[in-house]
Amino acid sequence: TSAQRNRSNAQGKPRNPTLKNEDLKEMLESNKESLKLEAMKRIVGLIAKGKNASELFPAVVKNVASKNIELKKLVYVYLVRYAEEQQDLALLSISTFQRALKDPNQLIRASALRVLSSIRVPIIVPIMMLAIKEAATDLSPYVRKTAAHAIQKLYSLDPDQKEHLIEVIEKLLKDKSTLVAGSVVMAFEEVCPDRIDLIHKNYRKLCNLLVDVEEWGQVVIIHMLTRYARTQFVSPWREEGGIERTIYSFYDSEEERKVEQTRPYIMDPDHRLLLRNTKPLLQSRNTAVVMAVSQLYWHLAPKHELSIITKSLVRLLRSHREVQYVVLQNIATMSIQRKGMFEPFMKSFYVRSTDATHIKTLKLEILTNLANEANISTILREFQTYVKSQDKAFAAATIQAIGRCATNISEVTDTCLNGLVLLLSNRDETVVAESVVVIKKLLQTQPSQHSDIIKHMAKLFDNITVPMARASILWLMGEYCEHVPKIAPDVLRKMAKTFTNEEDIVKLQIVNLAAKLYLTNSKQTKLLTQYILNLGKYDQNYDIRDRTRFIRQLIVPNEKSGALSKYARRILMAPKPAPVLQSAFKDRDRFQLGTLSHTLNSQASGYLELSDWPAVAPDQSVRNVEVVEPVRLPCIFILFYFLKIMLKIESESEENSDDSNKSSSSQSEKSSSESDSEKKKKTLKNKKLQQQKPDSKDRLLLIIMTKYILIHIVLSISTQFFVNCMCSLLHLCVFLACQFDAVSWHVHVSLQASSPVFVPETSHELLHRMTGKGLSAQYRFTRQPCIYGNSMVSLQLTLSNSSDQALENIHISEKSSTGQNIHRFNAIERLEPQASVTVSMGVDFNDSTQAANFQLCTKEDEFSVSIQPAVGELLLPITMSEADFTKEQGKLMGMNESSATITMKPENVSSQSVNRKVVSVANIGVIPSSQENIYRFAGKTVSSGSLVLVSVALKDPDAVITINTEKTVIGSMLLRQFKTALTNSGP
Amino acid sequence: MIHSLFLVNASGDIFLEKHWKSVVSRSVCDYFFEALERATEPENVPPVIPTPHHYLINVLRHRIYFVAVIQSEVPPLFVIEFLHRVVDTFQDYFGVCTEAAIKDNVVVVYELLEEMLDNGFPLATESNILKELIKPPTILRTVVNTITGSTNVGEQLPTGQLSVVPWRRTGVKYTNNEAYFDVIEEIDAIIDKSGSTITAEIQGVIDACVKLTGMPDLTLSFMNPRLLDDVSFHPCVRFKRWEAERILSFIPPDGNFRLLSYHVSSQNLVAIPVYVKHNISFREGSSQGRFELTLGPKQTMGKAVESVLVSSQLPRGVLNANLNPSQGTYTFDPVTKLLSWDVGKINPQKLPSLKGSMSLQAGASKPDENPTINIQFKIQQLAISGLKVNRLDMYGEKYKPFKGIKYMTKAGKFQVRT
């Protein structure tokens, strides 16, 4: 039919297509922008209708570099649609995109990458790869998001690129932007879903970002994390038994079993983190998100926590028809296993006459699943209304449902059976047929008591025309012919007359009935049987011919039949097990809920199996992310030392190394991934050689070597430390690039946040064990950007129990007495005596040193505590170039500047000690300085992000400290602290 | 994810196609047409249809089927939700989402679809962001564009895309600052033959129209927030604050949006504002049936019940109906057997009624089931659950906005079985 439709569409077109295309071509080639745009709009119209516009390709592709942005976008649309067909011509446009990839406007960079990666031309794979790699490190998260999408496109174009693409995915997974998270996880799922190891380090971050990710990303991340959790955590269902079948092998000793059961289950905190962070998403307006969280809870949560998803799922039933369909299917699967979840909401599944048929049947399915002794009467009353429905298919389904209720709940079997018998006199054929079939199944469970029902059915037989129903009645007659000895032969007599006109399934049952009667009552039926067997012998259908031949050999004794006919009665009249009426949704949860495969009940391509819980949890520490520790401090200084050398060399060779430096810095970035200690040694040697003759012409090489060393030192110091240092290193490299290419870069670089230079180990007392009745708490500032909120200061709290009893439910009270926004740590359920635990929390101090007061609670007590931040902790370090520093400083003069002159202690004068003193007072970053005795530092306030610039100028023996910031209060407080720090001796 | 999209109209023609990956031949829709032919009603087409190489997921809105082609495993709700979002966007842009509107604006439609999905994965679905990228067509803008040669396409990345509040753009300016909130509640109910309630529940939404300058931060509190049993929020609402204090705190999107939808806890008894007295009967052997229907108000808290519309699907055996309404007009479609009666406002002194006879097919037997009656109505200035907004406050901006709150109760799926 659609072929006809297409043809009629084509005929409906008024003008000759080629002629029309001619004038479009002319318009495209004109000089007027408006004409071109008009032509492109018409072409897009053609594409939308599915008409072929590929012959215009040469004329269109010329406009790819147009200044008019709408025209350009329409050309992109065209290009993506036809590039695959016109590969050679498409290549002409590539250079335009390559140029656009360098555009300062992020929207243009992103859309260039989108189109470039959408052109499915295999020749440009290397170009795409390069573009993706570059975009993955772009400063705009929007461009990085586009890069994540491009990964999948390239992968589908050329699967051989997998290894390289995984590298990019790995890099992007570390991205902290919520914009990127969803897209990169999507790429992960598509390219390398089995590389679970890439997720470990990002697991906590993903959990914490989840709420802020856009809704589509949330769905993808939640599904991925569900899979991840099933491989990493142990089952929380163990103790309940219930659904999770805990199978003990036969020879397990009793004691072993006890041990197994008494060991309390403790949920991995990461497992808990996932459950906790997804829970608020049940309130999302996006139905896909709600469903995703629901399936996550279904597959991961302890069974007693499942009930929270019920309300949300029921809420989704108010949504569009299609949403209802999918949600009802999932509820159907859930309700088989856990009736209790949905029973209170039973009335939400009552059918309305306006529901679509598939919705009705699903609701019926769920109502049947929910039926139990208590509510069956209500449900049956409701079913009575449905049986009368005008929608006959639905009425038939209801009858089946009644049958299922009758078998599942023995109290109502008789009631149901009587009700069904009444339906046999219904006028509608389908209703009667369905009733017969269901009655047949029910009777099989207890035949002896119901011979009058069988008689009743025999009476109705003449009026029933539906083959399935007729066949069912005949089978019943044969099976229970001993209960109705008078009627059965008579029915056989009638059937012998109409045999030739019956449907095949009815014929088979006639043969069946005849055989059974022959065995039980051969006196009356011998001739009839032979007649029917003769009719069957010459039937057109070979099944019937076969069956007839088989039956004849079996029941009619002759010399050839042998031993078998002796057992004919036992074969044919064997007691048969009653059929089990069960839901079509039983065992559907072999598929992950909420997936396409679950909806279809068959495995869709690309379906990723949900693994079983591991028996023993894999190493939990793989998910730990290290923080910078003060022990590592010296290496930072080594870094700066090398940096200084580098700068010196570079400033010497500045004139002739403009371009080459850029390339060298990018080269060094690339090489950073190959951590190799041997190489390091080698380069060290090289370096020494180079240093011995610094006048060598090839200074460039020296620069590269220095960078190599920098990188490898970082790598060799600590791999845990690697991530943080990589950040700072990247900043250095970027900074170096700035030195020579300041124009294009410094704008972006100016406010890059960096990792803290120094993290003090001193912790402050929050609660003394005497006042805390055994509970003591200490806090320290981690100086890391807070994961709970951008404007929060992150804190680490160490709680220890010095009493002799376990403390339970340690948490921060909901009501905070002051105005600060506090991100509480998750309640600690139990703290054993002498144990201690470290948790992290975030406080938004709002850029003031006002103390944050809150209540630390245990199960019994409440303690008022307060955290008074030092002014230096309200900052976060940033990096910028020296040029930017002076520029920003220039903007913050007058009121915003505070300065003081101090007399330095001689032991403090060295550059190292100045740096150390300053960074220990405040969490700010060191800005490389080209002047010997001026030290610069930069940071921003955590809440408002205002710049704080600090410079210390040494003029022996005095020093001038200058602080420039909008936040004058913070400025003057900082100044006071620096003064004391720099004038005091000591470490 | 989403490979291609086909739009199919009521008569079964594909009138638009869009591909995000390589082109899928439109012949894949044949499987959809097969399902369409098999379905007795347009709504009965299954939303998910498997084909040998693809999966088709469709939604039906405004008599248009939006058929998405999927190639591999994806949560079906993800696609369904997205397709509905597409329809909402079209409606937002063109006022209506009809075949004619889509065909007239095919270029904008294409530009929108291009922005909404990248490689089949949603890129920008937030209406505020889209409107900055592609400006909605208005007559004035079309004229201006043809004269000046400017375009509907934005050149900068919308600020919302990168910010933590993607739903609001920066630099919003209004001369009259106003914020309106409509509390709309719907009653879903099934009433049985004898007039007793089988099931009844109240679902509500708060729709907002906010036109405020700058970055206002609003809080909305209720007199009786405990009524709200289950809620879902626009992403702008701060969930923590709601959890802790039962206060809605949010930076609103610009323009129209749905702030909240809620379900009133089932412990509360639902007031049913109308009752129906009916007598519909068919006699065995006779070709006539009696039809009597009377509506009356109850539990309306003194408010008038307006815009009442009664509809019923009569049994197939009914040939025609000869009825006499005491007010309003009625129609009966002999083909679809759909009876609808536009009652208007219920006057408690003179109750509206519809009486008369139905003629049945000669010789046909008495229908098994009496028809179900669907009722629609509206009650202004009343939230039937009793929900009341306590205060609306604005922080972060200095001007004083004009605020307004309106209540309304409507019938949702309100059915009376006879």
XYZ file of N, CA and C in Angstrom, chain B residues 16-193:
534
model
N 6.543 14.141 5.970
C 7.842 14.724 6.299
C 8.766 13.617 6.769
N 10.012 13.700 6.380
C 10.978 12.747 6.899
C 12.258 13.466 7.252
N 12.921 12.958 8.263
C 14.183 13.575 8.691
C 15.083 12.454 9.184
N 16.333 12.503 8.745
C 17.272 11.454 9.136
C 18.431 12.084 9.889
N 18.827 11.457 10.990
C 19.967 11.980 11.762
C 21.228 11.174 11.511
N 21.047 9.972 11.028
C 22.216 9.179 10.641
C 22.019 8.870 9.165
N 22.587 7.788 8.672
C 22.402 7.533 7.249
C 20.914 7.280 6.966
N 20.536 7.476 5.705
C 19.129 7.501 5.336
C 18.495 6.106 5.469
N 17.326 6.074 6.095
C 16.557 4.834 6.163
C 15.406 4.973 5.179
N 15.257 3.983 4.320
C 14.219 4.074 3.300
C 12.849 4.151 3.947
N 11.970 4.957 3.310
C 10.661 5.127 3.926
C 9.817 3.862 3.844
N 10.303 2.886 3.134
C 9.536 1.642 3.065
C 9.476 0.942 4.430
N 10.354 1.371 5.357
C 10.301 0.785 6.699
C 8.947 1.068 7.354
N 8.306 2.131 6.893
C 7.003 2.490 7.459
C 5.906 1.515 7.060
N 6.168 0.662 6.081
C 5.151 -0.328 5.688
C 4.692 -1.152 6.880
N 5.646 -1.470 7.762
C 5.281 -2.244 8.945
C 4.327 -1.455 9.823
N 4.574 -0.154 9.835
C 3.679 0.697 10.604
C 2.291 0.723 9.967
N 2.252 0.850 8.641
C 0.954 0.895 7.968
C 0.177 -0.398 8.185
N 0.907 -1.512 8.196
C 0.245 -2.790 8.467
C -0.447 -2.755 9.822
N 0.303 -2.288 10.817
C -0.259 -2.208 12.168
C -1.446 -1.255 12.188
N -1.330 -0.191 11.407
C -2.392 0.816 11.349
C -3.664 0.195 10.781
N -3.504 -0.616 9.754
C -4.674 -1.246 9.148
C -5.319 -2.238 10.111
N -4.486 -2.938 10.863
C -5.011 -3.934 11.779
C -5.776 -3.295 12.936
N -5.384 -2.072 13.292
C -6.000 -1.438 14.457
C -7.390 -0.943 14.114
N -8.323 -1.191 15.032
C -9.688 -0.743 14.772
C -9.820 0.759 14.980
N -9.110 1.278 15.957
C -9.155 2.703 16.250
C -7.751 3.265 16.056
N -7.656 4.569 15.747
C -6.300 5.138 15.587
C -5.449 4.957 16.847
N -6.100 4.982 18.021
C -5.336 4.874 19.278
C -4.819 3.461 19.513
N -5.360 2.501 18.788
C -4.996 1.127 19.086
C -3.701 0.651 18.426
N -3.060 1.529 17.657
C -1.779 1.137 17.079
C -0.775 0.957 18.213
N -0.105 -0.196 18.281
C 0.854 -0.377 19.383
C 1.994 0.632 19.281
N 2.399 1.238 20.391
C 3.443 2.272 20.346
C 4.804 1.748 19.902
N 5.076 0.482 20.141
C 6.379 -0.058 19.736
C 6.140 -1.202 18.747
N 6.729 -1.081 17.560
C 6.533 -2.110 16.537
C 7.904 -2.629 16.097
N 8.173 -3.919 16.275
C 9.448 -4.450 15.802
C 9.397 -4.788 14.313
N 10.455 -4.518 13.583
C 10.575 -4.925 12.187
C 11.893 -5.692 12.087
N 12.168 -6.346 10.961
C 13.382 -7.172 10.925
C 14.682 -6.449 11.293
N 14.836 -5.200 10.851
C 16.109 -4.530 11.122
C 15.984 -3.306 12.014
N 14.774 -2.830 12.189
C 14.581 -1.620 12.983
C 13.446 -1.827 13.965
N 13.284 -0.843 14.814
C 12.127 -0.799 15.695
C 11.446 0.531 15.467
N 10.130 0.504 15.372
C 9.396 1.747 15.154
C 8.690 2.119 16.452
N 8.921 3.335 16.908
C 8.224 3.817 18.100
C 7.412 5.024 17.679
N 6.128 4.985 17.902
C 5.300 6.085 17.412
C 4.467 6.688 18.515
N 4.160 7.967 18.346
C 3.172 8.604 19.206
C 2.155 9.277 18.299
N 0.937 9.374 18.792
C -0.143 9.989 18.029
C -0.545 11.262 18.740
N -0.365 12.390 18.076
C -0.816 13.665 18.646
C -1.422 14.475 17.518
N -2.518 15.125 17.808
C -3.182 15.989 16.832
C -3.402 15.261 15.501
N -3.782 14.033 15.577
C -4.050 13.201 14.403
C -2.833 13.048 13.493
N -1.653 13.237 14.031
C -0.433 12.965 13.271
C 0.351 11.885 14.013
N 0.811 10.893 13.283
C 1.686 9.897 13.891
C 3.130 10.360 13.723
N 3.850 10.411 14.838
C 5.282 10.708 14.794
C 5.998 9.372 14.941
N 6.549 8.884 13.836
C 7.127 7.546 13.851
C 8.659 7.663 13.887
N 9.255 7.233 14.987
C 10.713 7.274 15.102
C 11.272 5.904 14.759
N 12.374 5.899 14.025
C 13.022 4.645 13.655
C 14.236 4.441 14.553
N 14.284 3.287 15.209
C 15.361 2.983 16.160
C 16.112 1.767 15.636
N 17.409 1.727 15.847
C 18.125 0.572 15.344
C 18.574 -0.386 16.449
N 18.760 0.149 17.634
C 19.199 -0.766 18.692
C 18.568 -0.367 20.019
N 18.871 -1.154 21.000
C 18.299 -1.006 22.339
C 18.347 0.440 22.837
N 17.203 0.927 23.276
C 17.094 2.252 23.878
C 15.844 2.204 24.757
N 15.836 2.884 25.902
C 14.602 2.865 26.688
C 13.457 3.457 25.864
N 12.361 2.733 25.671
C 11.304 3.244 24.802
C 10.721 4.558 25.297
N 10.671 4.730 26.609
C 10.115 5.984 27.121
C 10.976 7.180 26.741
N 12.264 6.938 26.602
C 13.191 7.989 26.190
C 12.731 8.558 24.851
N 12.403 7.666 23.919
C 11.989 8.099 22.590
C 10.600 8.718 22.647
N 9.714 8.071 23.377
C 8.337 8.562 23.454
C 8.312 9.955 24.066
N 9.020 10.108 25.164
C 9.073 11.408 25.831
C 9.643 12.463 24.886
N 10.675 12.088 24.150
C 11.283 13.040 23.234
C 10.297 13.430 22.141
N 9.599 12.466 21.574
C 8.654 12.777 20.499
C 7.574 13.733 21.004
N 7.112 13.492 22.213
C 6.117 14.412 22.762
C 6.711 15.808 22.949
N 7.981 15.841 23.327
C 8.646 17.136 23.482
C 8.722 17.848 22.133
N 8.935 17.099 21.071
C 8.961 17.685 19.727
C 7.608 18.306 19.417
N 6.542 17.559 19.707
C 5.203 18.080 19.424
C 4.966 19.356 20.235
N 5.344 19.318 21.513
C 5.159 20.508 22.354
C 5.902 21.703 21.775
N 7.115 21.444 21.276
C 7.903 22.535 20.706
C 7.213 23.109 19.471
N 6.717 22.210 18.608
C 6.012 22.697 17.409
C 4.818 23.546 17.810
N 4.115 23.084 18.815
C 2.933 23.802 19.260
C 3.326 25.175 19.776
N 4.423 25.213 20.496
C 4.941 26.440 21.050
C 5.317 27.412 19.935
N 5.910 26.885 18.875
C 6.388 27.740 17.791
C 5.260 28.184 16.863
N 4.389 27.276 16.504
C 3.425 27.588 15.450
C 2.009 27.775 15.982
N 1.830 27.689 17.301
C 0.491 27.829 17.855
C -0.289 26.537 17.776
N -0.279 25.901 16.628
C -0.934 24.601 16.494
C 0.071 23.626 15.910
N -0.204 22.344 16.103
C 0.676 21.360 15.482
C -0.172 20.521 14.531
N -0.406 21.076 13.354
C -1.190 20.356 12.356
C -0.312 20.098 11.139
N -0.818 19.251 10.265
C -0.068 18.968 9.054
C 0.188 20.255 8.277
N -0.851 21.094 8.173
C -0.711 22.334 7.405
C 0.367 23.227 8.018
N 0.339 23.373 9.357
C 1.313 24.250 10.016
C 2.731 23.723 9.798
N 2.896 22.421 9.870
C 4.233 21.852 9.704
C 4.706 22.036 8.267
N 3.804 21.838 7.318
C 4.197 22.004 5.911
C 4.537 23.458 5.597
N 3.765 24.388 6.184
C 4.039 25.806 5.927
C 5.383 26.229 6.500
N 5.777 25.605 7.592
C 7.007 26.034 8.274
C 8.097 24.986 8.160
N 8.109 24.307 7.017
C 8.981 23.146 6.941
C 10.455 23.474 7.215
N 10.875 24.681 6.844
C 12.282 25.034 7.061
C 12.566 25.183 8.557
N 11.671 25.882 9.249
C 11.854 26.037 10.698
C 11.794 24.673 11.374
N 10.859 23.842 10.921
C 10.744 22.497 11.490
C 12.064 21.753 11.334
N 12.636 21.855 10.155
C 13.893 21.167 9.902
C 15.015 21.722 10.761
N 15.053 23.044 10.850
C 16.095 23.665 11.687
C 15.934 23.242 13.139
N 14.682 23.173 13.589
C 14.435 22.764 14.967
C 14.885 21.329 15.204
N 14.466 20.431 14.303
C 14.823 19.027 14.473
C 16.331 18.849 14.459
N 16.994 19.672 13.650
C 18.447 19.604 13.562
C 19.085 19.994 14.900
N 18.495 20.998 15.562
C 19.062 21.448 16.836
C 18.691 20.509 17.981
N 17.524 19.890 17.871
C 17.037 19.087 18.995
C 17.797 17.776 19.144
N 18.245 17.236 18.023
C 18.961 15.967 18.092
C 20.298 16.102 17.377
N 21.315 15.480 17.944
C 22.583 15.351 17.241
C 22.907 13.866 17.228
N 23.012 13.317 16.066
C 23.297 11.891 15.945
C 22.274 11.061 16.722
N 21.058 11.589 16.781
C 20.002 10.839 17.443
C 19.939 11.005 18.938
N 20.820 11.811 19.497
C 20.794 12.048 20.946
C 20.354 13.487 21.205
N 19.402 13.695 22.130
C 18.887 15.051 22.339
C 19.983 16.051 22.709
N 19.930 17.185 22.041
C 20.970 18.197 22.239
C 20.380 19.395 22.975
N 19.327 19.966 22.422
C 18.681 21.096 23.083
C 17.185 20.895 22.979
N 16.536 20.686 24.103
C 15.087 20.512 24.059
C 14.391 21.585 24.873
N 15.174 22.395 25.554
C 14.613 23.439 26.399
C 14.132 24.567 25.492
N 12.859 24.900 25.619
C 12.260 25.861 24.701
C 12.981 27.212 24.698
N 13.466 27.638 25.882
C 14.164 28.918 25.935
C 15.437 28.930 25.103
N 16.143 27.810 25.127
C 17.382 27.725 24.369
C 17.074 27.692 22.879
N 16.089 26.891 22.517
C 15.733 26.790 21.105
C 15.310 28.142 20.546
N 14.557 28.881 21.364
C 14.062 30.156 20.856
C 15.179 31.158 20.628
N 16.291 30.979 21.327
C 17.419 31.855 21.049
C 18.155 31.425 19.790
N 18.160 30.116 19.550
C 18.849 29.606 18.361
C 18.032 29.871 17.109
N 16.755 29.589 17.203
C 15.869 29.749 16.053
C 14.654 30.515 16.524
N 14.490 31.705 15.978
C 13.403 32.535 16.479
C 12.087 32.060 15.873
N 11.043 32.035 16.672
C 9.758 31.582 16.140
C 9.272 32.522 15.041
N 8.640 31.968 14.020
C 8.193 32.812 12.910
C 6.983 33.648 13.336
N 7.070 34.947 13.109
C 5.895 35.801 13.289
C 5.760 36.597 12.001
N 4.601 37.147 11.787
C 4.381 37.873 10.524
C 5.351 39.031 10.421
N 5.467 39.764 11.538
C 6.344 40.932 11.529
C 7.768 40.533 11.175
N 8.229 39.449 11.823
C 9.614 39.057 11.607
C 9.839 38.588 10.170
N 8.847 37.891 9.616
C 8.975 37.447 8.237
C 9.135 38.644 7.314
N 8.312 39.688 7.554
C 8.387 40.879 6.707
C 9.751 41.538 6.857
N 10.150 41.731 8.103
C 11.433 42.388 8.368
C 12.571 41.608 7.707
N 12.512 40.295 7.829
C 13.582 39.474 7.279
C 13.667 39.594 5.768
N 12.517 39.618 5.104
C 12.576 39.710 3.652
C 13.141 41.052 3.214
N 12.880 42.102 4.004
C 13.392 43.421 3.625
C 14.875 43.543 3.978
N 15.208 43.217 5.219
C 16.581 43.474 5.662
C 17.530 42.329 5.369
N 16.981 41.169 5.067
C 17.861 40.037 4.787
C 18.411 39.388 6.049
N 17.890 39.802 7.214
C 18.358 39.135 8.429
C 17.646 37.785 8.572
N 18.075 36.998 9.511
C 17.572 35.631 9.562
C 16.973 35.298 10.908
N 16.360 34.150 10.945
C 15.768 33.653 12.173
C 16.760 32.897 13.022
N 17.966 32.750 12.518
C 18.899 31.865 13.189
C 19.876 32.666 14.029
N 19.992 32.311 15.305
C 20.892 33.024 16.203
C 22.342 32.690 15.929
N 23.217 33.642 16.206
C 24.630 33.422 15.904
C 25.451 33.047 17.125
N 24.902 33.279 18.276
C 25.662 32.984 19.483
C 25.089 31.776 20.190
N 25.917 31.115 20.927
C 25.433 30.002 21.730
C 24.527 30.585 22.813
N 23.305 30.063 22.931
C 22.410 30.611 23.952
C 23.056 30.497 25.334
N 22.902 31.569 26.090
C 23.567 31.595 27.391
C 23.094 30.464 28.281
N 21.821 30.116 28.117
C 21.259 29.061 28.965
C 21.980 27.745 28.822
N 22.472 27.469 27.637
C 23.082 26.168 27.349
C 24.251 25.878 28.299
N 24.941 26.931 28.706
C 26.124 26.707 29.529
C 25.886 26.974 31.007
N 24.793 27.662 31.318
C 24.644 28.087 32.704
C 24.019 26.977 33.529
N 23.989 27.215 34.843
C 23.342 26.239 35.714
C 21.829 26.378 35.652
N 21.338 27.470 35.103
C 19.897 27.616 34.901
C 19.595 27.640 33.401
N 19.665 26.463 32.762
C 19.532 26.434 31.308
C 18.156 26.879 30.830
N 17.183 26.899 31.743
C 15.834 27.231 31.302
C 15.589 28.730 31.214
N 16.545 29.530 31.686
C 16.314 30.971 31.637
C 17.445 31.663 30.908
N 17.079 32.606 30.034
C 18.140 33.340 29.374
C 18.452 34.600 30.169
N 19.628 35.140 29.941
C 19.986 36.358 30.667
C 19.461 37.564 29.889
N 19.422 38.680 30.590
C 19.043 39.926 29.931
C 17.583 39.998 29.545
N 16.705 39.364 30.313
C 15.269 39.478 30.044
C 14.798 40.833 30.555
N 13.989 41.515 29.747
C 13.498 42.833 30.182
C 12.012 42.975 29.891
N 11.271 43.451 30.847
C 9.854 43.742 30.644
C 9.554 45.103 31.248
N 8.584 45.821 30.660
C 8.175 47.071 31.287
C 7.152 46.783 32.382
N 6.217 45.841 32.092
C 5.300 45.402 33.152
C 5.796 44.060 33.653
N 6.144 44.026 34.905
C 6.609 42.759 35.446
C 5.443 42.024 36.077
N 5.155 40.853 35.562
C 3.993 40.145 36.093
C 4.277 38.655 36.205
N 3.610 38.046 37.165
C 3.738 36.599 37.362
C 2.359 36.052 37.684
N 1.890 35.171 36.817
C 0.565 34.577 37.035
C 0.690 33.089 37.255
N -0.068 32.593 38.184
C -0.061 31.148 38.442
C -1.492 30.622 38.373
N -1.671 29.569 37.624
C -2.985 28.922 37.549
C -2.914 27.580 38.252
N -3.731 27.422 39.278
C -3.817 26.115 39.941
C -4.994 25.391 39.297
N -4.703 24.330 38.554
C -5.766 23.631 37.835
C -5.845 22.203 38.354
N -6.999 21.823 38.811
C -7.152 20.464 39.316
C -8.123 19.685 38.444
N -7.835 18.421 38.286
C -8.710 17.571 37.488
C -9.190 16.415 38.346
N -10.458 16.106 38.215
C -11.005 14.965 38.954
C -11.131 13.797 37.994
N -10.494 12.689 38.329
C -10.689 11.446 37.601
C -11.623 10.598 38.437
N -12.667 10.099 37.832
C -13.578 9.304 38.644
C -14.289 8.265 37.810
N -14.633 7.178 38.455
C -15.564 6.217 37.864
C -16.724 6.085 38.843
N -17.924 6.393 38.359
C -19.129 6.312 39.188
C -19.919 5.104 38.692
N -20.395 4.309 39.599
C -21.098 3.122 39.107
C -22.580 3.409 38.916
N -23.290 2.415 38.463
C -24.696 2.489 38.119
C -25.531 3.187 39.186
